[in-house]
Amino acid sequence: AQTVTQSQPEMSVQEAETVTLSCTYDTSESDYYLFWYKQPPSRQMILVIRQEAYKQQNATENRFSVNFQKAAKSFSLKISDSQLGDAAMYFCAYTSGTYKYIFGTGTRLKVLA
Amino acid sequence: DTAVSQTPKYLVTQMGNDKSIKCEQNLGHDTMYWYKQDSKKFLKIMFSYNNKELIINETVPNRFSPKSPDKAHLNLHINSLELGDSAVYFCASSQGVQGHNEQFFGPGTRLTVL
């Protein structure tokens, strides 16, 4: 069965610094899709970034980038120049394209002024 | 203009009651979902519907019955509510038929069973 593991329940970062959130997953599929979602205190889940496993190039969205290591089944999220508005729960998610999305347990990110 | 909306946002009810949560998306998406987020923030898929057809049912008790009258709506009816049903329920939608696209989430419905 596919699983997604986020081993850091909570992380802190100083404003303007860089932080990396970890995610590992387990699957026997060769083709799949990975996501990072952000859930601020408002509860609204928002997509941060999406990665297709068949693409070797790491996805990037402005200050957000991923380090996708397919062989290691690792999908970490790097947030550069952290801002107060980045404070939220971050969820890693996986799907093999079967409409079933599996989410990790989340990492709470605190941004210190 | 809200993309995925849910009503109500908060729901407080007694054990044993029956309640419904409504979800609507105006994005023209083909697929809609229900998720349950427990008190530890764990988010678990409950149902997926594609073009009004049920495609995923994640061993959810049959007290939970989703209904999709059309592609834009997916409602969740819960019978005989139990204390363990207390959670935040999220509706989501996604485009396409491949089942791997970005999901757009509603604001969530916080259900409290007393």
mmCIF file of C-alpha atoms in Angstrom:
data_model
loop_
_atom_site.group_PDB
_atom_site.id
_atom_site.type_symbol
_atom_site.label_atom_id
_atom_site.label_comp_id
_atom_site.label_asym_id
_atom_site.label_seq_id
_atom_site.Cartn_x
_atom_site.Cartn_y
_atom_site.Cartn_z
ATOM 1 C CA ALA A 1 0.000 0.000 0.000
ATOM 2 C CA GLN A 2 1.149 3.493 -0.717
ATOM 3 C CA THR A 3 2.116 5.630 2.243
ATOM 4 C CA VAL A 4 3.284 9.196 2.737
ATOM 5 C CA THR A 5 5.429 10.136 5.722
ATOM 6 C CA GLN A 6 6.224 13.582 7.047
ATOM 7 C CA SER A 7 8.645 13.085 9.916
ATOM 8 C CA GLN A 8 8.694 16.699 11.136
ATOM 9 C CA PRO A 9 5.530 17.562 13.073
ATOM 10 C CA GLU A 10 6.724 21.136 13.518
ATOM 11 C CA MET A 11 9.416 23.396 12.081
ATOM 12 C CA SER A 12 10.437 26.989 12.759
ATOM 13 C CA VAL A 13 12.201 29.456 10.512
ATOM 14 C CA GLN A 14 13.289 33.056 10.860
ATOM 15 C CA GLU A 15 11.701 35.516 8.497
ATOM 16 C CA ALA A 16 13.745 35.832 5.272
ATOM 17 C CA GLU A 17 15.547 32.543 5.937
ATOM 18 C CA THR A 18 15.205 29.243 4.089
ATOM 19 C CA VAL A 19 13.536 26.124 5.416
ATOM 20 C CA THR A 20 13.138 22.607 4.046
ATOM 21 C CA LEU A 21 10.214 20.349 4.854
ATOM 22 C CA SER A 22 10.697 16.616 4.406
ATOM 23 C CA CYS A 23 8.419 14.055 2.819
ATOM 24 C CA THR A 24 9.017 10.438 1.948
ATOM 25 C CA TYR A 25 6.634 8.048 0.304
ATOM 26 C CA ASP A 26 6.370 4.404 -0.506
ATOM 27 C CA THR A 27 4.995 3.050 -3.751
ATOM 28 C CA SER A 28 5.602 0.299 -6.264
ATOM 29 C CA GLU A 29 4.268 2.442 -9.102
ATOM 30 C CA SER A 30 6.644 3.960 -11.615
ATOM 31 C CA ASP A 31 4.340 6.793 -12.646
ATOM 32 C CA TYR A 32 2.740 9.004 -10.034
ATOM 33 C CA TYR A 33 2.249 12.582 -8.917
ATOM 34 C CA LEU A 34 3.310 14.413 -5.803
ATOM 35 C CA PHE A 35 1.958 17.588 -4.264
ATOM 36 C CA TRP A 36 2.575 20.034 -1.475
ATOM 37 C CA TYR A 37 -0.495 21.733 -0.055
ATOM 38 C CA LYS A 38 -0.594 24.584 2.426
ATOM 39 C CA GLN A 39 -3.299 24.928 5.064
ATOM 40 C CA PRO A 40 -3.188 28.283 6.885
ATOM 41 C CA PRO A 41 -5.200 28.901 10.063
ATOM 42 C CA SER A 42 -8.169 29.793 7.857
ATOM 43 C CA ARG A 43 -8.348 26.037 7.017
ATOM 44 C CA GLN A 44 -8.357 26.653 3.258
ATOM 45 C CA MET A 45 -6.147 24.066 1.522
ATOM 46 C CA ILE A 46 -4.094 25.606 -1.263
ATOM 47 C CA LEU A 47 -1.793 23.890 -3.736
ATOM 48 C CA VAL A 48 1.803 25.014 -3.380
ATOM 49 C CA ILE A 49 3.517 22.845 -5.963
ATOM 50 C CA ARG A 50 3.025 19.720 -8.064
ATOM 51 C CA GLN A 51 5.587 17.251 -9.392
ATOM 52 C CA GLU A 52 5.156 14.552 -12.003
ATOM 53 C CA ALA A 53 7.349 11.555 -11.266
ATOM 54 C CA TYR A 54 8.366 11.037 -14.872
ATOM 55 C CA LYS A 55 9.845 14.527 -14.995
ATOM 56 C CA GLN A 56 13.387 14.670 -13.700
ATOM 57 C CA GLN A 57 13.384 18.427 -13.366
ATOM 58 C CA ASN A 58 12.390 19.684 -9.944
ATOM 59 C CA ALA A 59 9.246 21.829 -9.889
ATOM 60 C CA THR A 60 9.541 25.473 -8.848
ATOM 61 C CA GLU A 61 6.943 28.109 -8.017
ATOM 62 C CA ASN A 62 8.497 31.452 -7.089
ATOM 63 C CA ARG A 63 9.984 31.027 -3.586
ATOM 64 C CA PHE A 64 8.903 27.384 -3.401
ATOM 65 C CA SER A 65 10.901 24.547 -4.913
ATOM 66 C CA VAL A 66 11.125 20.826 -4.451
ATOM 67 C CA ASN A 67 13.958 18.360 -4.262
ATOM 68 C CA PHE A 68 12.537 15.253 -5.886
ATOM 69 C CA GLN A 69 14.675 12.145 -5.450
ATOM 70 C CA LYS A 70 12.786 9.340 -7.160
ATOM 71 C CA ALA A 71 15.162 6.535 -6.229
ATOM 72 C CA ALA A 72 15.087 7.568 -2.581
ATOM 73 C CA LYS A 73 11.320 8.225 -2.736
ATOM 74 C CA SER A 74 11.865 11.622 -1.237
ATOM 75 C CA PHE A 75 10.020 14.861 -2.033
ATOM 76 C CA SER A 76 11.126 17.764 0.109
ATOM 77 C CA LEU A 77 9.836 21.337 -0.106
ATOM 78 C CA LYS A 78 12.197 24.287 0.150
ATOM 79 C CA ILE A 79 10.807 27.685 1.041
ATOM 80 C CA SER A 80 13.206 30.541 0.382
ATOM 81 C CA ASP A 81 12.990 34.047 1.839
ATOM 82 C CA SER A 82 10.341 32.899 4.326
ATOM 83 C CA GLN A 83 7.519 35.333 5.010
ATOM 84 C CA LEU A 84 5.096 35.602 7.914
ATOM 85 C CA GLY A 85 2.318 34.549 5.555
ATOM 86 C CA ASP A 86 4.054 31.206 4.999
ATOM 87 C CA ALA A 87 3.098 30.104 8.509
ATOM 88 C CA ALA A 88 0.728 27.166 8.040
ATOM 89 C CA MET A 89 0.379 23.391 8.035
ATOM 90 C CA TYR A 90 2.045 21.866 4.999
ATOM 91 C CA PHE A 91 0.860 18.562 3.638
ATOM 92 C CA CYS A 92 2.656 16.298 1.225
ATOM 93 C CA ALA A 93 0.346 14.222 -0.976
ATOM 94 C CA TYR A 94 0.657 11.389 -3.477
ATOM 95 C CA THR A 95 -1.503 9.885 -6.177
ATOM 96 C CA SER A 96 -0.843 7.319 -8.862
ATOM 97 C CA GLY A 97 -3.676 8.716 -10.929
ATOM 98 C CA THR A 98 -6.509 6.610 -9.541
ATOM 99 C CA TYR A 99 -8.397 9.518 -7.977
ATOM 100 C CA LYS A 100 -7.125 8.397 -4.594
ATOM 101 C CA TYR A 101 -4.871 10.986 -2.991
ATOM 102 C CA ILE A 102 -2.876 10.024 0.079
ATOM 103 C CA PHE A 103 -1.797 12.768 2.421
ATOM 104 C CA GLY A 104 0.974 12.860 4.975
ATOM 105 C CA THR A 105 0.348 13.879 8.583
ATOM 106 C CA GLY A 106 1.493 17.430 7.971
ATOM 107 C CA THR A 107 4.230 19.742 9.216
ATOM 108 C CA ARG A 108 3.347 22.883 11.102
ATOM 109 C CA LEU A 109 5.620 25.724 9.994
ATOM 110 C CA LYS A 110 6.154 28.675 12.278
ATOM 111 C CA VAL A 111 7.760 31.819 10.907
ATOM 112 C CA LEU A 112 9.527 33.957 13.496
ATOM 113 C CA ALA A 113 9.727 37.714 13.030
ATOM 114 C CA ASP B 1 -16.479 34.211 -6.904
ATOM 115 C CA THR B 2 -16.011 31.111 -4.744
ATOM 116 C CA ALA B 3 -14.632 28.104 -6.637
ATOM 117 C CA VAL B 4 -15.627 25.333 -4.201
ATOM 118 C CA SER B 5 -18.190 26.202 -1.581
ATOM 119 C CA GLN B 6 -19.549 24.204 1.323
ATOM 120 C CA THR B 7 -22.515 24.766 3.587
ATOM 121 C CA PRO B 8 -22.652 24.992 6.475
ATOM 122 C CA LYS B 9 -19.211 26.038 7.707
ATOM 123 C CA TYR B 10 -20.029 24.930 11.250
ATOM 124 C CA LEU B 11 -22.404 22.244 12.393
ATOM 125 C CA VAL B 12 -23.091 21.333 16.014
ATOM 126 C CA THR B 13 -25.497 18.494 16.676
ATOM 127 C CA GLN B 14 -26.426 15.755 19.090
ATOM 128 C CA MET B 15 -25.411 12.115 18.842
ATOM 129 C CA GLY B 16 -27.915 10.066 16.871
ATOM 130 C CA ASN B 17 -29.045 12.920 14.637
ATOM 131 C CA ASP B 18 -28.883 12.949 10.833
ATOM 132 C CA LYS B 19 -27.195 15.846 9.058
ATOM 133 C CA SER B 20 -26.132 16.893 5.574
ATOM 134 C CA ILE B 21 -23.270 18.952 4.205
ATOM 135 C CA LYS B 22 -23.577 20.494 0.769
ATOM 136 C CA CYS B 23 -20.791 21.141 -1.705
ATOM 137 C CA GLU B 24 -20.815 23.005 -4.991
ATOM 138 C CA GLN B 25 -18.030 23.801 -7.451
ATOM 139 C CA ASN B 26 -18.237 26.333 -10.279
ATOM 140 C CA LEU B 27 -14.972 25.317 -11.945
ATOM 141 C CA GLY B 28 -16.497 22.895 -14.431
ATOM 142 C CA HIS B 29 -14.496 20.029 -12.965
ATOM 143 C CA ASP B 30 -15.346 16.391 -13.589
ATOM 144 C CA THR B 31 -14.312 14.940 -10.263
ATOM 145 C CA MET B 32 -15.344 15.746 -6.706
ATOM 146 C CA TYR B 33 -14.172 14.394 -3.371
ATOM 147 C CA TRP B 34 -14.950 14.278 0.310
ATOM 148 C CA TYR B 35 -12.183 14.257 2.908
ATOM 149 C CA LYS B 36 -12.240 13.969 6.675
ATOM 150 C CA GLN B 37 -9.642 15.852 8.752
ATOM 151 C CA ASP B 38 -9.470 14.685 12.354
ATOM 152 C CA SER B 39 -8.345 16.600 15.418
ATOM 153 C CA LYS B 40 -4.698 15.723 14.700
ATOM 154 C CA LYS B 41 -5.032 17.292 11.244
ATOM 155 C CA PHE B 42 -4.812 13.921 9.507
ATOM 156 C CA LEU B 43 -6.557 14.251 6.136
ATOM 157 C CA LYS B 44 -8.120 11.108 4.723
ATOM 158 C CA ILE B 45 -10.083 10.626 1.554
ATOM 159 C CA MET B 46 -13.612 9.295 1.971
ATOM 160 C CA PHE B 47 -15.183 9.364 -1.491
ATOM 161 C CA SER B 48 -14.366 10.298 -5.070
ATOM 162 C CA TYR B 49 -16.988 10.934 -7.732
ATOM 163 C CA ASN B 50 -16.252 11.294 -11.430
ATOM 164 C CA ASN B 51 -19.063 12.544 -13.655
ATOM 165 C CA LYS B 52 -21.563 11.722 -10.898
ATOM 166 C CA GLU B 53 -20.303 8.154 -10.591
ATOM 167 C CA LEU B 54 -18.771 6.839 -7.371
ATOM 168 C CA ILE B 55 -15.211 5.670 -8.028
ATOM 169 C CA ILE B 56 -13.597 5.662 -4.606
ATOM 170 C CA ASN B 57 -15.196 4.590 -1.333
ATOM 171 C CA GLU B 58 -12.535 4.302 1.327
ATOM 172 C CA THR B 59 -14.185 1.855 3.735
ATOM 173 C CA VAL B 60 -16.389 4.566 5.109
ATOM 174 C CA PRO B 61 -19.257 3.390 7.344
ATOM 175 C CA ASN B 62 -22.502 3.163 5.430
ATOM 176 C CA ARG B 63 -23.942 5.823 7.734
ATOM 177 C CA PHE B 64 -22.178 8.193 5.324
ATOM 178 C CA SER B 65 -23.951 8.496 2.006
ATOM 179 C CA PRO B 66 -22.654 10.837 -0.686
ATOM 180 C CA LYS B 67 -25.001 12.032 -3.398
ATOM 181 C CA SER B 68 -24.059 13.745 -6.635
ATOM 182 C CA PRO B 69 -27.133 15.180 -8.380
ATOM 183 C CA ASP B 70 -24.917 16.666 -11.088
ATOM 184 C CA LYS B 71 -21.233 17.230 -11.818
ATOM 185 C CA ALA B 72 -21.186 20.500 -9.908
ATOM 186 C CA HIS B 73 -22.585 19.165 -6.648
ATOM 187 C CA LEU B 74 -21.561 16.510 -4.169
ATOM 188 C CA ASN B 75 -23.465 16.356 -0.915
ATOM 189 C CA LEU B 76 -22.679 14.273 2.140
ATOM 190 C CA HIS B 77 -25.427 12.883 4.312
ATOM 191 C CA ILE B 78 -24.572 11.354 7.664
ATOM 192 C CA ASN B 79 -27.024 9.194 9.586
ATOM 193 C CA SER B 80 -26.994 8.393 13.295
ATOM 194 C CA LEU B 81 -24.120 10.694 14.108
ATOM 195 C CA GLU B 82 -21.498 9.433 16.561
ATOM 196 C CA LEU B 83 -18.963 11.257 18.697
ATOM 197 C CA GLY B 84 -16.163 9.976 16.465
ATOM 198 C CA ASP B 85 -17.674 11.749 13.488
ATOM 199 C CA SER B 86 -16.556 15.066 14.939
ATOM 200 C CA ALA B 87 -14.030 16.454 12.459
ATOM 201 C CA VAL B 88 -13.582 18.952 9.670
ATOM 202 C CA TYR B 89 -14.994 17.710 6.375
ATOM 203 C CA PHE B 90 -13.541 19.058 3.163
ATOM 204 C CA CYS B 91 -15.024 18.914 -0.275
ATOM 205 C CA ALA B 92 -12.653 19.178 -3.232
ATOM 206 C CA SER B 93 -12.759 19.029 -7.004
ATOM 207 C CA SER B 94 -10.298 18.415 -9.819
ATOM 208 C CA GLN B 95 -10.267 18.702 -13.577
ATOM 209 C CA GLY B 96 -9.923 15.924 -16.100
ATOM 210 C CA VAL B 97 -10.363 12.199 -16.057
ATOM 211 C CA GLN B 98 -6.823 11.166 -15.256
ATOM 212 C CA GLY B 99 -7.237 11.356 -11.490
ATOM 213 C CA HIS B 100 -3.946 13.083 -10.810
ATOM 214 C CA ASN B 101 -4.572 16.771 -11.161
ATOM 215 C CA GLU B 102 -4.534 19.595 -8.649
ATOM 216 C CA GLN B 103 -7.407 19.491 -6.240
ATOM 217 C CA PHE B 104 -9.309 22.640 -5.296
ATOM 218 C CA PHE B 105 -10.646 22.508 -1.775
ATOM 219 C CA GLY B 106 -13.656 24.070 -0.144
ATOM 220 C CA PRO B 107 -13.337 25.962 3.142
ATOM 221 C CA GLY B 108 -14.311 22.939 5.222
ATOM 222 C CA THR B 109 -17.237 22.166 7.516
ATOM 223 C CA ARG B 110 -16.428 21.734 11.183
ATOM 224 C CA LEU B 111 -18.810 19.111 12.540
ATOM 225 C CA THR B 112 -19.118 18.779 16.310
ATOM 226 C CA VAL B 113 -21.167 15.903 17.700
ATOM 227 C CA LEU B 114 -22.171 16.284 21.339
#
